[in-house]
Coordinates of C-alpha atoms in Angstrom, one line a residue:
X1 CA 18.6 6.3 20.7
X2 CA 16.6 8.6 22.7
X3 CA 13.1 9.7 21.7
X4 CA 11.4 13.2 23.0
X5 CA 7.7 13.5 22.3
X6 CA 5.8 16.5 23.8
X7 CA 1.9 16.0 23.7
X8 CA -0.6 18.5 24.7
X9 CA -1.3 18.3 28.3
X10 CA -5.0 16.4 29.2
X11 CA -6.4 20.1 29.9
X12 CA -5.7 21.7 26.8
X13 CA -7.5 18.8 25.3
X14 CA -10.5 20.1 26.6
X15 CA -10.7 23.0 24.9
X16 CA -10.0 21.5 21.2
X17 CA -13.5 22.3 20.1
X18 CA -12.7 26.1 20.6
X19 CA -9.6 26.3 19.3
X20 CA -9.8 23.8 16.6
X21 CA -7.4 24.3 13.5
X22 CA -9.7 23.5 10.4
X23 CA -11.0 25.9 8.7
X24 CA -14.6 25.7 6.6
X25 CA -12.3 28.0 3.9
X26 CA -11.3 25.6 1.3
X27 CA -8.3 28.0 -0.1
X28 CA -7.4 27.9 3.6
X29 CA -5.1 24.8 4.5
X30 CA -3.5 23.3 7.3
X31 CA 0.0 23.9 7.8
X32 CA 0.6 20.2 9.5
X33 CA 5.0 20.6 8.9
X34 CA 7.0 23.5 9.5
X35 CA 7.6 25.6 6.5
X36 CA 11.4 26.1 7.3
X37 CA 11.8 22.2 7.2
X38 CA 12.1 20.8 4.1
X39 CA 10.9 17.5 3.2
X40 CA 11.1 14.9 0.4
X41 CA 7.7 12.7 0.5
X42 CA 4.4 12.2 2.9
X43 CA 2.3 10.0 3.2
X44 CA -1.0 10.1 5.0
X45 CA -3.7 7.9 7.1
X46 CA -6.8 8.5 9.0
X47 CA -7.4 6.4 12.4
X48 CA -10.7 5.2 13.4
X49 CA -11.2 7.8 16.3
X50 CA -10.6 11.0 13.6
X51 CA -7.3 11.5 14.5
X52 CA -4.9 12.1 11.6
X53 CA -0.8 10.2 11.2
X54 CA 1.1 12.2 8.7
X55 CA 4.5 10.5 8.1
X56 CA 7.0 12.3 6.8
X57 CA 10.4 11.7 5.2
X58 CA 12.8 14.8 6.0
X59 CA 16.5 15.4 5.5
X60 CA 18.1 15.2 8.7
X61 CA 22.1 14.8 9.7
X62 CA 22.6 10.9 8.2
X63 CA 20.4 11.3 5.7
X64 CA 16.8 10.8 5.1
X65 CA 15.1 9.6 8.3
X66 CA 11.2 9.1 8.9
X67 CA 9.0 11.5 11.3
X68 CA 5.9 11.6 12.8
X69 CA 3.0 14.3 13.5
X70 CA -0.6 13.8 14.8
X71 CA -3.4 16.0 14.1
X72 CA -6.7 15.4 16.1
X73 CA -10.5 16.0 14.6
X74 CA -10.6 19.5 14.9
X75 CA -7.3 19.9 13.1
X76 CA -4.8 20.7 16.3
X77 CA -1.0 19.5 15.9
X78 CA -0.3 16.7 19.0
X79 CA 2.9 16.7 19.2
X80 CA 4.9 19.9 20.0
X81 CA 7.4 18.9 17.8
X82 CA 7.8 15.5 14.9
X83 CA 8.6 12.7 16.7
X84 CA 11.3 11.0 15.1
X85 CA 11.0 7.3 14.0
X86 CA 14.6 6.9 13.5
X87 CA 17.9 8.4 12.9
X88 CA 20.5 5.7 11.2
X89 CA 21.9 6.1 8.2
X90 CA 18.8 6.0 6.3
X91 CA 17.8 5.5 2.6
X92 CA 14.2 5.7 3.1
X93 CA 13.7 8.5 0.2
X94 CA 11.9 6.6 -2.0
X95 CA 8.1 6.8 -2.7
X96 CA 7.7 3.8 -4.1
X97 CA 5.9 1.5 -1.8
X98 CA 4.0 2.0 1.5
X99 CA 4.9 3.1 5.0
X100 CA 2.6 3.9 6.8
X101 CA -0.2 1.3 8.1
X102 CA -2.9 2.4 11.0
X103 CA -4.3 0.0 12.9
X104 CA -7.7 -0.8 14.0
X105 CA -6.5 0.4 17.5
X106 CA -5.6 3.8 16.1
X107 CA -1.9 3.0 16.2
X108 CA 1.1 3.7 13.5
X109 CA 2.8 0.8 12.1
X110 CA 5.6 2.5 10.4
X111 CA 8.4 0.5 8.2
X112 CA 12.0 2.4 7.3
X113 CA 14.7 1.5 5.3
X114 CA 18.2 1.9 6.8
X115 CA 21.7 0.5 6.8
X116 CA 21.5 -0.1 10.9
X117 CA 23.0 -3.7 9.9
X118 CA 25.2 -2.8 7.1
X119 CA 28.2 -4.1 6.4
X120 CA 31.3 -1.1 4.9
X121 CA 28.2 1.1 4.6
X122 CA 26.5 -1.6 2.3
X123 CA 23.3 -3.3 2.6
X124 CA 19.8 -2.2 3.6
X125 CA 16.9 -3.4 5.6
X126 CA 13.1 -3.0 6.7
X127 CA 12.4 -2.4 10.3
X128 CA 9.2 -1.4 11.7
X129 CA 8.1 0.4 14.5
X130 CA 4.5 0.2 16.4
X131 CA 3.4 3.5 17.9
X132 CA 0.6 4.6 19.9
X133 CA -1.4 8.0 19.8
X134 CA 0.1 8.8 23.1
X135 CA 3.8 8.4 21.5
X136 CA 4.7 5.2 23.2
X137 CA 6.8 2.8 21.0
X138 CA 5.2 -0.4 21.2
X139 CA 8.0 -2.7 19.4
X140 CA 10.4 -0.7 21.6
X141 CA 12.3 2.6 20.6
X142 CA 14.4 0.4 18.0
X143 CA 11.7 -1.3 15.8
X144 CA 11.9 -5.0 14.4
X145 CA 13.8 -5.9 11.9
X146 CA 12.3 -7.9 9.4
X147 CA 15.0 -9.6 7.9
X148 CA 17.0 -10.6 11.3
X149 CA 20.1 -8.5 12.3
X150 CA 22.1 -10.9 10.5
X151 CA 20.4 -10.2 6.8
X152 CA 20.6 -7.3 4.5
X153 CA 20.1 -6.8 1.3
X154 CA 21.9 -4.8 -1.6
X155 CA 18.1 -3.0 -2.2
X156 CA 15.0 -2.8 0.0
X157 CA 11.9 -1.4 -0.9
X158 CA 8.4 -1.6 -2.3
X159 CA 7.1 -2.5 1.0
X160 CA 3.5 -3.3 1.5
X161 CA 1.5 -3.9 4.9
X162 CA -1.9 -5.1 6.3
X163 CA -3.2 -5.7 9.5
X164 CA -5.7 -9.1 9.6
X165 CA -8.5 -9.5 11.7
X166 CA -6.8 -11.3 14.6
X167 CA -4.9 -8.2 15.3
X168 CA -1.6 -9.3 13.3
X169 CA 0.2 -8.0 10.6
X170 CA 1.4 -9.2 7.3
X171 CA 4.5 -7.3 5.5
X172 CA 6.0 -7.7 1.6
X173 CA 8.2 -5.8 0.0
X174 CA 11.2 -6.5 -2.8
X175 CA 14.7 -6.9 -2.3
X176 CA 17.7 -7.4 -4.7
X177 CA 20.5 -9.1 -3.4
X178 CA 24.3 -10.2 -4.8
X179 CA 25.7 -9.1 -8.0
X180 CA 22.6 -9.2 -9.8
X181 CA 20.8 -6.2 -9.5
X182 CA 18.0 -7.0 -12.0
X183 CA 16.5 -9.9 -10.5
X184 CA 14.0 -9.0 -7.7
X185 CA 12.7 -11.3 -5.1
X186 CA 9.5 -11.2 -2.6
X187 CA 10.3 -11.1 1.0
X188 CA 7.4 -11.8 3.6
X189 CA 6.8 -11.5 7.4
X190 CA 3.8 -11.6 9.9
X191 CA 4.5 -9.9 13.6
X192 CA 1.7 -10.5 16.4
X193 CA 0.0 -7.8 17.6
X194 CA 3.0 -8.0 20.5
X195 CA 5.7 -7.8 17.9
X196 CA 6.7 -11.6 17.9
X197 CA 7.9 -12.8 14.2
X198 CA 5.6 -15.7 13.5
X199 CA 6.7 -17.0 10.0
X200 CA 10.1 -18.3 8.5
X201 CA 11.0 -16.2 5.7
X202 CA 12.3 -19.2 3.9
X203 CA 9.3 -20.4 3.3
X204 CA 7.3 -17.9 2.3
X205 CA 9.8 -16.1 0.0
X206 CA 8.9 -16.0 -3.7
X207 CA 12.9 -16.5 -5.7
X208 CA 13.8 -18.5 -8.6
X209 CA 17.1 -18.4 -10.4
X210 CA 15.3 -16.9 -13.6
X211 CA 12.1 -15.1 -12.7
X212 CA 11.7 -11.5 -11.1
X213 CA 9.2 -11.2 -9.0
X214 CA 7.6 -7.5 -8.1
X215 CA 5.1 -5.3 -6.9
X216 CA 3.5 -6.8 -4.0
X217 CA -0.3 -6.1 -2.0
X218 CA -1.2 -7.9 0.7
X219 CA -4.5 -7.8 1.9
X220 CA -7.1 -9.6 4.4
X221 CA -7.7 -13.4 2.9
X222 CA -10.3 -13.9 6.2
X223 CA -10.1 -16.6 8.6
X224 CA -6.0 -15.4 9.9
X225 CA -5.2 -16.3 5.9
X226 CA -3.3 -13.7 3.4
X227 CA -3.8 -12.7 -0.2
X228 CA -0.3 -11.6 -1.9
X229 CA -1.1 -10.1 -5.2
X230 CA 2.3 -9.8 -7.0
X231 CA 3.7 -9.3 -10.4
X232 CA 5.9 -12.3 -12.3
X233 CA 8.7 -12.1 -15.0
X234 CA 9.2 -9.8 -17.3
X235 CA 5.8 -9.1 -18.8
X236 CA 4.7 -8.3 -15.3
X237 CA 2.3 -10.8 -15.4
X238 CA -0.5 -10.2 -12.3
X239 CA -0.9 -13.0 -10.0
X240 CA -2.4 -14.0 -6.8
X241 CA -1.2 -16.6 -3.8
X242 CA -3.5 -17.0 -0.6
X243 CA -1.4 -17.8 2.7
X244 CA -2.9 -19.5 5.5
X245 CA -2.0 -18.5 9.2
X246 CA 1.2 -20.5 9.5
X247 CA 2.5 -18.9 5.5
X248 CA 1.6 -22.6 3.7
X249 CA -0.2 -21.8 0.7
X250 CA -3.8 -22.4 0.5
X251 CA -5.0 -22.8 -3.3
X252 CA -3.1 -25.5 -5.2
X253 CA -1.3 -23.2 -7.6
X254 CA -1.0 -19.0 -7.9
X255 CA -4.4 -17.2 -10.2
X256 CA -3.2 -15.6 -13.1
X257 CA -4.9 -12.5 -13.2
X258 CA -3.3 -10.6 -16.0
X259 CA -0.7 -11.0 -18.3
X260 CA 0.9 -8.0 -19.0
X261 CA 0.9 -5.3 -21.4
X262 CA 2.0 -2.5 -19.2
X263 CA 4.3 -0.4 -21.2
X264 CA 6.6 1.5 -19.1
X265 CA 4.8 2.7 -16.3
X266 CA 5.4 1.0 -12.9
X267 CA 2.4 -1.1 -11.9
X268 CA 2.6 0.4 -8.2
X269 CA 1.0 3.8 -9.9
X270 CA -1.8 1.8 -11.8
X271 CA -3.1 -0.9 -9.6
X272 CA -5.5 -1.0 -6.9
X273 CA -6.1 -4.1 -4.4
X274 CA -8.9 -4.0 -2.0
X275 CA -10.5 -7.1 0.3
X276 CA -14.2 -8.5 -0.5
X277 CA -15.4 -9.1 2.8
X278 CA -15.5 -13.4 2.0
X279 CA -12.2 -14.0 1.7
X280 CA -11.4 -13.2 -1.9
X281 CA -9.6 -9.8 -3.5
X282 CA -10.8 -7.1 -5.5
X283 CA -8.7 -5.5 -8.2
X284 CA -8.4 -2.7 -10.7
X285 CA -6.1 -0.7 -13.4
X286 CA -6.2 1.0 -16.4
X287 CA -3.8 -0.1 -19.4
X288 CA -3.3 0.1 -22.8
X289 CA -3.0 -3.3 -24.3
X290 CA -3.5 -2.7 -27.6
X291 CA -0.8 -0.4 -27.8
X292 CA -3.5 2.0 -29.2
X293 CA -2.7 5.1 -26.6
X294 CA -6.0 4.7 -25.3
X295 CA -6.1 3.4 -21.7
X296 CA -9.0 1.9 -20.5
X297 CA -10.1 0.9 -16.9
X298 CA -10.8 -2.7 -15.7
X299 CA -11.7 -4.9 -12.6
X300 CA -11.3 -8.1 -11.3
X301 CA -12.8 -10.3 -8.7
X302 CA -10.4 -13.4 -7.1
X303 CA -13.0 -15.6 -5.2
X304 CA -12.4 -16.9 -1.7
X305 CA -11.2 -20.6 -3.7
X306 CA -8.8 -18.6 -6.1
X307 CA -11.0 -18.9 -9.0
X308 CA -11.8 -15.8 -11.6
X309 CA -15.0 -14.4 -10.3
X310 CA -15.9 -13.0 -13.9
X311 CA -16.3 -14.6 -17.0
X312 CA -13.9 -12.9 -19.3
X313 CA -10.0 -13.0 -19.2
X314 CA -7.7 -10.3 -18.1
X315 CA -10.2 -7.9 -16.6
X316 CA -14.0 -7.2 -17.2
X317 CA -13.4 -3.6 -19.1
X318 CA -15.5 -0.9 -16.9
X319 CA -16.4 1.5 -19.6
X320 CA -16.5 1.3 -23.3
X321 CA -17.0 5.4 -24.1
X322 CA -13.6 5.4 -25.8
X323 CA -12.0 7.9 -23.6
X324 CA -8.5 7.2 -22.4
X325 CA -9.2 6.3 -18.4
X326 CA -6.7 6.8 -16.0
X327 CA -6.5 6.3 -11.9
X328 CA -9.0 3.8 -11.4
X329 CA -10.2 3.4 -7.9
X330 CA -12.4 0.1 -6.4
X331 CA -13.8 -1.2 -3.7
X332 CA -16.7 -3.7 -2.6
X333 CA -20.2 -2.5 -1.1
X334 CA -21.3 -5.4 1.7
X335 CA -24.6 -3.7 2.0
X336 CA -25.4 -4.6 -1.9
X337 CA -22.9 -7.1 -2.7
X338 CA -21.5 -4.9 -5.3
X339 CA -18.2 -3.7 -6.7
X340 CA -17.9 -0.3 -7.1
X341 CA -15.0 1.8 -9.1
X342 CA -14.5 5.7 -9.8
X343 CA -11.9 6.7 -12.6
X344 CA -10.8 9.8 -14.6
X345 CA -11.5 9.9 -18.7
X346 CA -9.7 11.8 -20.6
X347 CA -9.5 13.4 -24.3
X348 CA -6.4 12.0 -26.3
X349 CA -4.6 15.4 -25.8
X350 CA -5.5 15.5 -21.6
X351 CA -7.0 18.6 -22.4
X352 CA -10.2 17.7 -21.5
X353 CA -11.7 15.5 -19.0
X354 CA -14.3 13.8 -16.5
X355 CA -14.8 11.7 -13.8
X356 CA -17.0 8.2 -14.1
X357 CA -18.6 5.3 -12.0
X358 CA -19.4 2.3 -12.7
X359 CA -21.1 -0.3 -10.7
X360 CA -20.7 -4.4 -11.2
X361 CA -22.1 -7.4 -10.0
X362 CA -20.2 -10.6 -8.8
X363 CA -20.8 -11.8 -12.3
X364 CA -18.8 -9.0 -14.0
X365 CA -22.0 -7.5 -14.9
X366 CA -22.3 -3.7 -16.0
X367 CA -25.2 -2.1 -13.6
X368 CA -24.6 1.6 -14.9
X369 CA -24.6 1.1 -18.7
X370 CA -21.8 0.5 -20.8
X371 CA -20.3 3.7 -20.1
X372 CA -20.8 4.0 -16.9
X373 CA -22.1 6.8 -14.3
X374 CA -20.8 10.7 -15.7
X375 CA -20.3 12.1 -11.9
X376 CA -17.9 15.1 -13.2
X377 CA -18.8 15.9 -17.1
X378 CA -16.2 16.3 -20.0

């Protein structure tokens, strides 16, 4: 498979502060993929030096198949034309899950689904490709496989990726395999910085017989460790598993964070998983339940030793206004030692709405009033 990328020569570089494509007009935007190219899904990431990945799934002659573009600070398009990622028979359509990761070097870590390894056309695997910001494909022009050449799956997707401080990364995503479609299982895999597979999947896959297991986020556990926040059975259930460096759990049994209550709507959309800086996880959603129609936002803290950082169960409610809160956002301030979160309220009917903060201690505590900060009002 043979891959063209075109840069902009070193001297036209130069001159990217004068003909820089960004403009100060806000109704004014960017056309980063060509109009006459249609495309099913994007997804975006910003790299420490400015520069801008946008991956982009696009129809192309087997299918739906993964491309790249690069836009630098000032808003110029790198690469004279998208570099393509792959072209197997893909089936990487879907929006559900993540694929795009940059790194702290500025690179793309990009995961694909295709049936490269399938057998009569059936099965489906993850393989992911490392690519730097001059084009170069660091795993090599065909990727890693995840899974081995030798395993696919009847389903592949929901994949979720970090990068840990040592430079490696951590991948999860659900697969259904055999004659069962319903039950859903948790496949894991860490890759060194150089690409070398550095766990056995047997022993760090979450299966039973009876349970489904969904929705995973990995995130940064500190000291080369994991934390895989996933969902169990079929209440959805919310839990979390730290993973030391060699994928042997670290607490003595999984944190129950939440359980359940979810309606219908796919926890992927709702929840949010962030890293606290100590080796513990931040999280938030909003749900309903009550049952009552009226969502409300919430937050959790997982310390570094698995216990519930707050006092209550299920979530320390953010804001008690009444409105129905949706999109809830988190993350945690080092400089103060504070959570912070940012969600939208809404009348019952939509038709009206605002944007609120809200600030909280390790403790759980409320530091902008029961309510919370108004930043956009009703």
């Amino acid at each position: 498979m043979k891959k063209t990328l075109l840069l902009i020569v070193a001297g036209a570089m130069s001159c990217i502060a004068s003909f820089g494509q960004w403009s100060s007009n806000t109704a004014e935007n960017l056309l980063a993929w060509p109009e006459d190219d249609p495309f099913i899904s994007s997804e975006l990431k910003i790299a420490p030096n400015g520069n801008t990945w946008l991956a982009v799934n696009c129809i192309g002659p087997d299918g739906v198949n993964t491309n790249l573009q690069l836009i630098d600070v000032a808003g110029n398009i790198l690469f004279d034309e998208p570099l393509v990622v792959a072209d197997f028979v893909a089936k990487t359509w879907t929006s559900v899950g993540q694929r795009l990761l940059v790194d702290k070097d500025g690179n793309a870590i990009v995961s694909v689904v295709d049936k490269r390894y399938a057998v009569n056309n059936r099965g489906e695997s993850h393989t992911v490709y490392k690519i730097s910001q001059e084009g170069e494909f660091l795993w090599g022009e065909t990727g890693i496989t995840l899974e081995g050449a030798d395993k696919v799956y009847i389903h592949a997707y929901g994949m979720n990726m970090t990068q840990l401080s040592d430079g490696s990364y951590v991948f999860a995503w659900m697969h259904t395999d055999g004659s069962d479609y319903s039950k859903v299982s948790i496949e894991m895999q860490r890759l060194s910085a150089d690409g070398e597979l550095l766990w056995n999947a047997d022993d760090v896959r979450i299966t039973d017989d009876k349970t489904t297991y969904m929705y995973p986020f990995v995130i940064d556990g500190g000291y080369g460790q994991t934390i895989l926040i996933y969902a169990k059975g079929s209440a959805q259930d919310i839990y979390a598993r730290k993973l030391d460096f060699d994928g042997s759990l670290v607490w003595s049994e999984d944190t129950r964070i939440y359980n359940g209550g979810w309606g219908s709507i796919p926890i992927w959309t709702l929840l949010t998983v962030a890293p606290t800086g100590d080796g513990g996880a931040l999280l938030s959603w909003n749900d309903d339940r009550y049952f009552t129609q009226i969502e409300s936002a919430y937050m959790t803290y997982i310390k570094p030793n698995g216990e519930i950082g707050f006092s209550v169960d299920n979530g320390q409610i953010l804001g008690l206004a009444g409105w129905r809160s949706f999109s809830v956002k988190s993350l945690y301030d080092p400089d103060t030692d504070n959570f912070y979160a940012i969600w939208n309220e809404t009348s019952s009917s939509q038709s009206w709405g605002r944007v609120v903060a809200q600030r909280v201690n390790k403790e759980g505590e409320l530091l902008w009033g029961e309510n919370g900060l108004e930043l956009k009002p009703m």
